[in-house]
Every structure is written in structure tokens, then in C-alpha cells.
Amino acid sequence: MVPGEDSILTHLRRGALEYCVLAMLETEELYGFDIARRLDDTLIASEGTLYPLLARLRKAGLVDTTWAESTEGPPRRYYAITRSGHEVLGVFRPAWKQFRDAVDASLDHRGGSR
Amino acid sequence: MTPFAHPLVDRYLSELAELLAGVPVADRAETMAGVSEHIEASLPAGHTDDDIRRVLEQLGPPRAVADEAYASFRPLDAQRTEVPNPRHWMPILACVLMILALLVLLVIFAGTPGSTETSTTSSDASGHVTTTHVDHLDPQPGLLLLVGAVATGPFWLAATVLALLAPTWRSRERTLVIALVPAIILATSLLPWLGGAVGGVTGQTLMAWLSLLLMVGTGVLLVVLTRCALSRASAVPDGG
């Protein structure tokens, strides 16, 4: 990775990563560790940044956390999506598609819809 | 949070904790807990120093994690501020009702004569009729108290219920808001009577004016208390 790409990706991630995490929780509950491992490197450079993000999602009421007993040691945090989280995803998906298409069109020098 | 046995991890965690010093306590604790849990979950039973270094590298530098925690760009948080705050109408209505109660009291107070007039007519031996009018001080504290309490009662009760339900006032402020009107009713009923008993007409009149001033002052105080509480409530973002 060249240095410039890093900072570009950081900015791009800011907008989309939270929704990707929500989408991951759409069908199952996961430990934070599992989420970190499943996220593509492109989406998250430092796995640690997932935890402040999860805290933000929880504060916004988009995910719930429960404690699960773990055989390997102390109880661990399980993350689950909430109804609000589902709703937000329902809004994000079409918005993202529209955004992605518009960016693609610009980059490919295709005419816009205006 | 029990410290890890390993110095590398401890150093990572304490550096992260230091960088997170400016973050709200709850958020800091949550991030630290998540990261610690991640480290524990990542390390197999017989882990080596190299394993630890690898895990810490994948976590990323503490600065990156802290930066994320301080991230000012929060598109998801922005959605919450669109929800209108229904709580503010309660203290406002309570304040208005208390002021209405004060106005009712004012009307009653103004309408209660402070004295009654008695006339005695007498005639003397030569048929001369004289009528003497005497003003007796009659501030009627009991009547004022009763009528005042009954007339303001409904307003005050409704306002009290709202004040108790609204989370806006601090408990001492709330007690003051609720107690002010009954206190004023007592004051305006008793002060003129006491004034009259001690200082005659002058005393009663003075005390009557004082009661009036107190009523106005109470109204002002109620408004001030409500506005203070409301501006305090709007300064703090909802939830969190």
C-alpha cells in the first residue's frame, strides 16, 4: 500500500464501516473478536478500531450487548443487532447503491443523471 | 480489569488507556474491555512472545484505536438528534400553571377588603342624629387562606404533578417550585393580619404591599428556575 491510499481508505471507511459491521450482525450474534476476524483488510486496517466503533453503535441503540459464559475464560461480550439497527441498514443499502453508482459513473467519465 | 501477565500487553493497554483519557469514562471502559477481550481471545493456550506481537500488530497502534474513539464524524449519532425532545413542555406548562395560580391569588387578594365598616347611629337628647362610621381592621386571614387555597388548588395540583413527572428540575429546585405557591398563600393571608395587629392601619397596608411584592417575586423566581433548568437540559445532548 502506498501512503496516499492509506489516508484515502481511512476516510472512505469512516462512512461505511459501521454499516458493514451492522450487516455482519444481521443474521447472527457475534463476539467482537469474530467480527474483527471476518472484516476484510480493506475495510479495517487496525482491528482495535472496531471496539470504539462497537461502543458507538451500542450508544446509538443499533446494537445490544450480552455477556456470554465462555469455557475458555472470563465471560465475553456478544453483539446483536437491534430493530433500529435493521432499520438503519434498510436506509443505508439503497443510499449506498445510489452513492456507489454515482461515484462509478464519475470515475468512468460517464454522463450524470442531472 | 486484571493486568495481563505479559509486559508487552500491559504496555499496549496502559498506552491505550492514557490516550483515551479525554474520552467519557463509560466509553473508555468499553473500548478497553473490548480490546482486552480481543487479546485474550486471540492468544492460544501456549502462546509465545511472537504470537503476542502478532496480535498486537493486528490490533494496530494504540493511537489508531484512540483516534477512532475520538472520531468526530459520527453519521449514526446524528440521527438521534432528529427526535424531538418531548420533555420540555412539562416544566414550561408547570411553570405557567403556577403563575396562573399566583394570578388567581392576586385577584382574590385584591378583592378582599382589609377592613369592614360599621356605622352606628345614635341620637342624643336633643334629637341630633349622628352616624359614626368606624373602620375596623379585618384582614380576614382565615378567609383568604381558605379561598386562596381552594381557588389556586387545581392549578397548583396540576403543576405539581407535572413538576414531579418532568425530569428537568433537580430535586431541590423541584421542591422549591412546588412549595412556593402554598408558601405565598400562607404569607399573603397572614402578613396583613399580623401587620394590622402590630402596627394598625399602617402596618396592615405595609404588609399588604409586601405580600403583593412577594407574589410578583415568586412569579419571577418560578420563571427563572424553569429557564435555568431548561437551558441546562438543552446543553446536554440526549442519551449517551
Short mmCIF file of N, CA, C and O in Angstrom, two decimals, chain A residues 11 14-15 17-19 22 31-33 36-37 45-62 65 67 72-79 88 91, chain B residues 12 20 24 26-27 29-31 33-35 37-42 54-55 57-61 64-77 79-80 239-240:
data_model
loop_
_atom_site.label_atom_id
_atom_site.label_comp_id
_atom_site.label_asym_id
_atom_site.label_seq_id
_atom_site.Cartn_x
_atom_site.Cartn_y
_atom_site.Cartn_z
N HIS A 11 -10.60 7.64 5.18
CA HIS A 11 -11.77 8.50 5.03
C HIS A 11 -12.97 7.75 4.48
O HIS A 11 -14.10 7.98 4.89
N ARG A 14 -14.65 5.61 7.16
CA ARG A 14 -15.43 6.35 8.15
C ARG A 14 -16.91 6.29 7.85
O ARG A 14 -17.73 6.14 8.73
N GLY A 15 -17.24 6.43 6.59
CA GLY A 15 -18.66 6.47 6.25
C GLY A 15 -19.33 5.11 6.21
O GLY A 15 -20.51 5.00 6.50
N LEU A 17 -17.97 1.74 7.28
CA LEU A 17 -17.61 0.58 8.10
C LEU A 17 -18.69 0.19 9.11
O LEU A 17 -18.98 -0.98 9.31
N GLU A 18 -19.31 1.20 9.72
CA GLU A 18 -20.34 0.90 10.73
C GLU A 18 -21.46 0.07 10.13
O GLU A 18 -22.00 -0.84 10.77
N TYR A 19 -21.81 0.38 8.88
CA TYR A 19 -22.91 -0.35 8.22
C TYR A 19 -22.48 -1.77 7.86
O TYR A 19 -23.29 -2.70 7.91
N LEU A 22 -22.83 -3.70 11.00
CA LEU A 22 -24.24 -3.98 11.23
C LEU A 22 -24.72 -5.12 10.34
O LEU A 22 -25.45 -6.01 10.79
N TYR A 31 -19.17 -12.41 18.73
CA TYR A 31 -18.20 -11.78 19.63
C TYR A 31 -17.47 -10.70 18.82
O TYR A 31 -17.34 -10.80 17.60
N GLY A 32 -16.96 -9.73 19.51
CA GLY A 32 -16.20 -8.68 18.85
C GLY A 32 -15.03 -9.27 18.07
O GLY A 32 -14.74 -8.86 16.95
N PHE A 33 -14.41 -10.23 18.67
CA PHE A 33 -13.26 -10.90 18.06
C PHE A 33 -13.62 -11.50 16.71
O PHE A 33 -12.87 -11.40 15.74
N ALA A 36 -14.04 -8.82 14.09
CA ALA A 36 -12.73 -8.30 13.67
C ALA A 36 -12.07 -9.24 12.67
O ALA A 36 -11.52 -8.81 11.66
N ARG A 37 -12.16 -10.54 12.96
CA ARG A 37 -11.52 -11.52 12.08
C ARG A 37 -12.19 -11.59 10.73
O ARG A 37 -11.55 -11.85 9.71
N ALA A 45 -8.11 -1.54 8.88
CA ALA A 45 -6.66 -1.74 8.90
C ALA A 45 -6.20 -2.21 10.27
O ALA A 45 -5.42 -3.14 10.39
N SER A 46 -6.68 -1.57 11.31
CA SER A 46 -6.32 -1.93 12.68
C SER A 46 -7.54 -2.52 13.36
O SER A 46 -8.55 -1.83 13.55
N GLU A 47 -7.45 -3.80 13.72
CA GLU A 47 -8.60 -4.48 14.33
C GLU A 47 -9.09 -3.78 15.59
O GLU A 47 -10.26 -3.82 15.93
N GLY A 48 -8.18 -3.12 16.29
CA GLY A 48 -8.55 -2.45 17.54
C GLY A 48 -9.59 -1.36 17.34
O GLY A 48 -10.39 -1.08 18.24
N THR A 49 -9.59 -0.75 16.13
CA THR A 49 -10.53 0.35 15.91
C THR A 49 -11.97 -0.14 15.90
O THR A 49 -12.90 0.66 15.95
N LEU A 50 -12.16 -1.44 15.83
CA LEU A 50 -13.51 -2.00 15.87
C LEU A 50 -14.20 -1.69 17.19
O LEU A 50 -15.42 -1.48 17.25
N TYR A 51 -13.45 -1.67 18.28
CA TYR A 51 -14.08 -1.58 19.61
C TYR A 51 -14.68 -0.21 19.93
O TYR A 51 -15.81 -0.15 20.43
N PRO A 52 -13.99 0.89 19.62
CA PRO A 52 -14.69 2.17 19.78
C PRO A 52 -15.91 2.25 18.86
O PRO A 52 -16.93 2.84 19.22
N LEU A 53 -15.79 1.64 17.69
CA LEU A 53 -16.92 1.65 16.75
C LEU A 53 -18.11 0.91 17.33
O LEU A 53 -19.25 1.38 17.27
N LEU A 54 -17.87 -0.25 17.91
CA LEU A 54 -18.94 -1.04 18.52
C LEU A 54 -19.56 -0.28 19.69
O LEU A 54 -20.77 -0.31 19.88
N ALA A 55 -18.73 0.43 20.44
CA ALA A 55 -19.25 1.23 21.56
C ALA A 55 -20.19 2.31 21.02
O ALA A 55 -21.24 2.58 21.60
N ARG A 56 -19.80 2.91 19.89
CA ARG A 56 -20.64 3.95 19.27
C ARG A 56 -21.96 3.38 18.81
O ARG A 56 -23.03 3.98 19.01
N LEU A 57 -21.90 2.20 18.20
CA LEU A 57 -23.13 1.56 17.73
C LEU A 57 -24.06 1.24 18.90
O LEU A 57 -25.28 1.39 18.80
N ARG A 58 -23.46 0.82 20.01
CA ARG A 58 -24.26 0.48 21.17
C ARG A 58 -24.91 1.72 21.76
O ARG A 58 -26.08 1.74 22.12
N LYS A 59 -24.15 2.81 21.84
CA LYS A 59 -24.69 4.06 22.37
C LYS A 59 -25.82 4.57 21.49
O LYS A 59 -26.78 5.16 21.97
N ALA A 60 -25.70 4.35 20.19
CA ALA A 60 -26.73 4.82 19.27
C ALA A 60 -27.93 3.89 19.25
O ALA A 60 -28.91 4.14 18.55
N GLY A 61 -27.87 2.80 20.03
CA GLY A 61 -29.01 1.88 20.10
C GLY A 61 -29.13 0.97 18.90
O GLY A 61 -30.20 0.39 18.65
N LEU A 62 -28.06 0.81 18.13
CA LEU A 62 -28.14 -0.02 16.93
C LEU A 62 -27.69 -1.44 17.19
O LEU A 62 -28.00 -2.34 16.41
N THR A 65 -25.58 -5.53 23.61
CA THR A 65 -24.56 -6.49 24.02
C THR A 65 -25.07 -7.35 25.17
O THR A 65 -25.81 -6.87 26.04
N TRP A 67 -23.66 -10.65 27.86
CA TRP A 67 -22.49 -11.37 28.32
C TRP A 67 -22.73 -12.86 28.17
O TRP A 67 -23.79 -13.36 28.53
N GLU A 72 -13.48 -20.83 27.75
CA GLU A 72 -12.03 -20.53 27.70
C GLU A 72 -11.60 -19.47 28.70
O GLU A 72 -10.45 -19.06 28.69
N GLY A 73 -12.51 -18.99 29.50
CA GLY A 73 -12.07 -17.95 30.45
C GLY A 73 -13.22 -17.09 30.93
O GLY A 73 -14.33 -17.58 31.10
N PRO A 74 -12.96 -15.79 31.17
CA PRO A 74 -14.00 -14.90 31.70
C PRO A 74 -15.13 -14.70 30.69
O PRO A 74 -14.94 -14.96 29.50
N PRO A 75 -16.30 -14.26 31.14
CA PRO A 75 -17.43 -14.04 30.23
C PRO A 75 -17.04 -13.04 29.14
O PRO A 75 -16.29 -12.10 29.38
N ARG A 76 -17.60 -13.27 27.96
CA ARG A 76 -17.26 -12.42 26.83
C ARG A 76 -18.48 -11.71 26.30
O ARG A 76 -19.61 -12.16 26.48
N ARG A 77 -18.24 -10.59 25.62
CA ARG A 77 -19.34 -9.77 25.10
C ARG A 77 -19.83 -10.28 23.76
O ARG A 77 -19.07 -10.38 22.81
N TYR A 78 -21.14 -10.50 23.69
CA TYR A 78 -21.81 -10.88 22.45
C TYR A 78 -22.48 -9.64 21.89
O TYR A 78 -23.11 -8.90 22.64
N TYR A 79 -22.38 -9.40 20.59
CA TYR A 79 -23.06 -8.25 20.00
C TYR A 79 -24.22 -8.74 19.15
O TYR A 79 -24.09 -9.73 18.41
N VAL A 88 -31.81 1.01 10.14
CA VAL A 88 -30.72 1.81 9.57
C VAL A 88 -30.15 1.13 8.34
O VAL A 88 -29.87 1.80 7.33
N VAL A 91 -32.15 1.69 5.35
CA VAL A 91 -31.97 3.01 4.75
C VAL A 91 -30.63 3.08 4.04
O VAL A 91 -30.51 3.66 2.96
N TYR B 12 0.91 -2.02 26.03
CA TYR B 12 -0.06 -1.64 25.00
C TYR B 12 -1.32 -1.06 25.63
O TYR B 12 -1.79 0.02 25.27
N LEU B 20 -6.76 7.48 25.75
CA LEU B 20 -8.21 7.61 25.85
C LEU B 20 -8.64 8.50 27.01
O LEU B 20 -9.83 8.58 27.32
N PRO B 24 -15.18 10.04 27.39
CA PRO B 24 -16.04 9.77 28.55
C PRO B 24 -15.74 8.42 29.20
O PRO B 24 -15.43 7.46 28.50
N ALA B 26 -17.32 5.94 30.53
CA ALA B 26 -18.01 4.72 30.11
C ALA B 26 -17.48 4.23 28.77
O ALA B 26 -17.26 3.03 28.57
N ASP B 27 -17.28 5.17 27.83
CA ASP B 27 -16.78 4.79 26.51
C ASP B 27 -15.37 4.23 26.62
O ASP B 27 -15.03 3.26 25.95
N ALA B 29 -14.00 2.75 29.17
CA ALA B 29 -14.06 1.42 29.78
C ALA B 29 -14.50 0.38 28.77
O ALA B 29 -13.95 -0.73 28.72
N GLU B 30 -15.47 0.75 27.95
CA GLU B 30 -15.99 -0.21 26.98
C GLU B 30 -14.94 -0.56 25.94
O GLU B 30 -14.76 -1.73 25.58
N THR B 31 -14.24 0.46 25.45
CA THR B 31 -13.19 0.20 24.46
C THR B 31 -12.08 -0.66 25.06
O THR B 31 -11.62 -1.64 24.44
N ALA B 33 -12.25 -2.71 27.56
CA ALA B 33 -12.75 -4.06 27.80
C ALA B 33 -12.76 -4.85 26.51
O ALA B 33 -12.36 -6.03 26.48
N GLY B 34 -13.23 -4.22 25.43
CA GLY B 34 -13.29 -4.91 24.14
C GLY B 34 -11.91 -5.32 23.65
O GLY B 34 -11.70 -6.46 23.20
N VAL B 35 -10.96 -4.40 23.76
CA VAL B 35 -9.60 -4.69 23.30
C VAL B 35 -8.96 -5.80 24.14
O VAL B 35 -8.34 -6.73 23.60
N GLU B 37 -10.47 -8.13 25.82
CA GLU B 37 -11.15 -9.38 25.48
C GLU B 37 -10.61 -9.94 24.16
O GLU B 37 -10.40 -11.14 24.01
N HIS B 38 -10.40 -9.02 23.21
CA HIS B 38 -9.90 -9.43 21.91
C HIS B 38 -8.53 -10.09 22.05
O HIS B 38 -8.27 -11.15 21.45
N ILE B 39 -7.68 -9.49 22.84
CA ILE B 39 -6.33 -10.04 23.04
C ILE B 39 -6.41 -11.42 23.66
O ILE B 39 -5.78 -12.39 23.20
N GLU B 40 -7.25 -11.52 24.71
CA GLU B 40 -7.38 -12.82 25.37
C GLU B 40 -7.89 -13.89 24.42
O GLU B 40 -7.43 -15.03 24.43
N ALA B 41 -8.88 -13.50 23.61
CA ALA B 41 -9.48 -14.47 22.70
C ALA B 41 -8.51 -14.86 21.59
O ALA B 41 -8.56 -15.97 21.06
N SER B 42 -7.61 -13.94 21.23
CA SER B 42 -6.70 -14.19 20.11
C SER B 42 -5.56 -15.13 20.47
O SER B 42 -5.00 -15.78 19.60
N ARG B 54 2.30 -10.44 17.20
CA ARG B 54 1.45 -10.52 16.01
C ARG B 54 0.05 -9.98 16.31
O ARG B 54 -0.51 -9.20 15.55
N VAL B 55 -0.49 -10.43 17.43
CA VAL B 55 -1.85 -9.99 17.79
C VAL B 55 -1.89 -8.48 17.99
O VAL B 55 -2.79 -7.78 17.52
N GLU B 57 0.04 -6.32 16.69
CA GLU B 57 0.22 -5.65 15.40
C GLU B 57 -1.09 -5.60 14.63
O GLU B 57 -1.43 -4.61 14.01
N GLN B 58 -1.83 -6.71 14.72
CA GLN B 58 -3.12 -6.75 14.03
C GLN B 58 -4.11 -5.80 14.68
O GLN B 58 -4.99 -5.25 14.01
N LEU B 59 -3.97 -5.63 15.98
CA LEU B 59 -4.83 -4.66 16.65
C LEU B 59 -4.58 -3.25 16.12
O LEU B 59 -5.47 -2.44 16.01
N GLY B 60 -3.34 -3.03 15.78
CA GLY B 60 -2.98 -1.71 15.29
C GLY B 60 -2.43 -0.87 16.42
O GLY B 60 -2.59 -1.21 17.60
N PRO B 61 -1.76 0.23 16.09
CA PRO B 61 -1.17 1.07 17.13
C PRO B 61 -2.24 1.66 18.04
O PRO B 61 -3.33 1.99 17.56
N ALA B 64 -4.10 4.61 16.74
CA ALA B 64 -5.18 4.40 15.75
C ALA B 64 -6.49 4.08 16.46
O ALA B 64 -7.56 4.58 16.08
N VAL B 65 -6.41 3.25 17.49
CA VAL B 65 -7.62 2.88 18.23
C VAL B 65 -8.18 4.11 18.94
O VAL B 65 -9.39 4.37 18.91
N ALA B 66 -7.30 4.90 19.54
CA ALA B 66 -7.74 6.10 20.24
C ALA B 66 -8.36 7.11 19.27
O ALA B 66 -9.38 7.73 19.57
N ASP B 67 -7.74 7.25 18.10
CA ASP B 67 -8.28 8.18 17.10
C ASP B 67 -9.71 7.82 16.74
O ASP B 67 -10.56 8.69 16.59
N GLU B 68 -9.95 6.53 16.59
CA GLU B 68 -11.30 6.07 16.27
C GLU B 68 -12.27 6.46 17.38
O GLU B 68 -13.40 6.84 17.14
N ALA B 69 -11.80 6.35 18.62
CA ALA B 69 -12.67 6.68 19.76
C ALA B 69 -13.02 8.16 19.76
O ALA B 69 -14.09 8.56 20.18
N TYR B 70 -12.09 9.00 19.31
CA TYR B 70 -12.31 10.43 19.30
C TYR B 70 -12.97 10.91 18.01
O TYR B 70 -13.20 12.10 17.82
N ALA B 71 -13.27 9.98 17.13
CA ALA B 71 -13.77 10.35 15.81
C ALA B 71 -14.95 11.31 15.91
O ALA B 71 -15.96 11.03 16.54
N SER B 72 -14.80 12.47 15.30
CA SER B 72 -15.87 13.45 15.40
C SER B 72 -16.94 13.20 14.37
O SER B 72 -18.07 13.64 14.51
N PHE B 73 -16.61 12.49 13.32
CA PHE B 73 -17.58 12.22 12.29
C PHE B 73 -18.40 11.03 12.70
O PHE B 73 -17.96 9.91 12.70
N ARG B 74 -19.65 11.28 13.16
CA ARG B 74 -20.49 10.20 13.64
C ARG B 74 -21.83 10.23 12.93
O ARG B 74 -22.81 10.74 13.45
N PRO B 75 -21.92 9.71 11.72
CA PRO B 75 -23.19 9.78 10.99
C PRO B 75 -24.34 9.14 11.73
O PRO B 75 -25.46 9.60 11.67
N LEU B 76 -24.08 8.07 12.50
CA LEU B 76 -25.16 7.38 13.18
C LEU B 76 -25.70 8.18 14.35
O LEU B 76 -26.87 8.20 14.62
N ASP B 77 -24.83 8.89 15.07
CA ASP B 77 -25.28 9.71 16.19
C ASP B 77 -26.19 10.82 15.73
O ASP B 77 -27.12 11.21 16.42
N GLN B 79 -28.47 10.90 13.67
CA GLN B 79 -29.87 10.53 13.52
C GLN B 79 -30.65 10.74 14.80
O GLN B 79 -31.81 11.05 14.80
N ARG B 80 -30.00 10.58 15.95
CA ARG B 80 -30.72 10.65 17.21
C ARG B 80 -31.18 12.06 17.51
O ARG B 80 -32.19 12.26 18.14
N GLY B 239 -29.42 11.31 25.70
CA GLY B 239 -28.94 9.94 25.75
C GLY B 239 -27.46 9.84 26.03
O GLY B 239 -26.85 10.76 26.51
N GLY B 240 -26.89 8.76 25.72
CA GLY B 240 -25.46 8.58 25.87
C GLY B 240 -25.03 7.95 27.19
O GLY B 240 -25.72 7.92 28.13
#
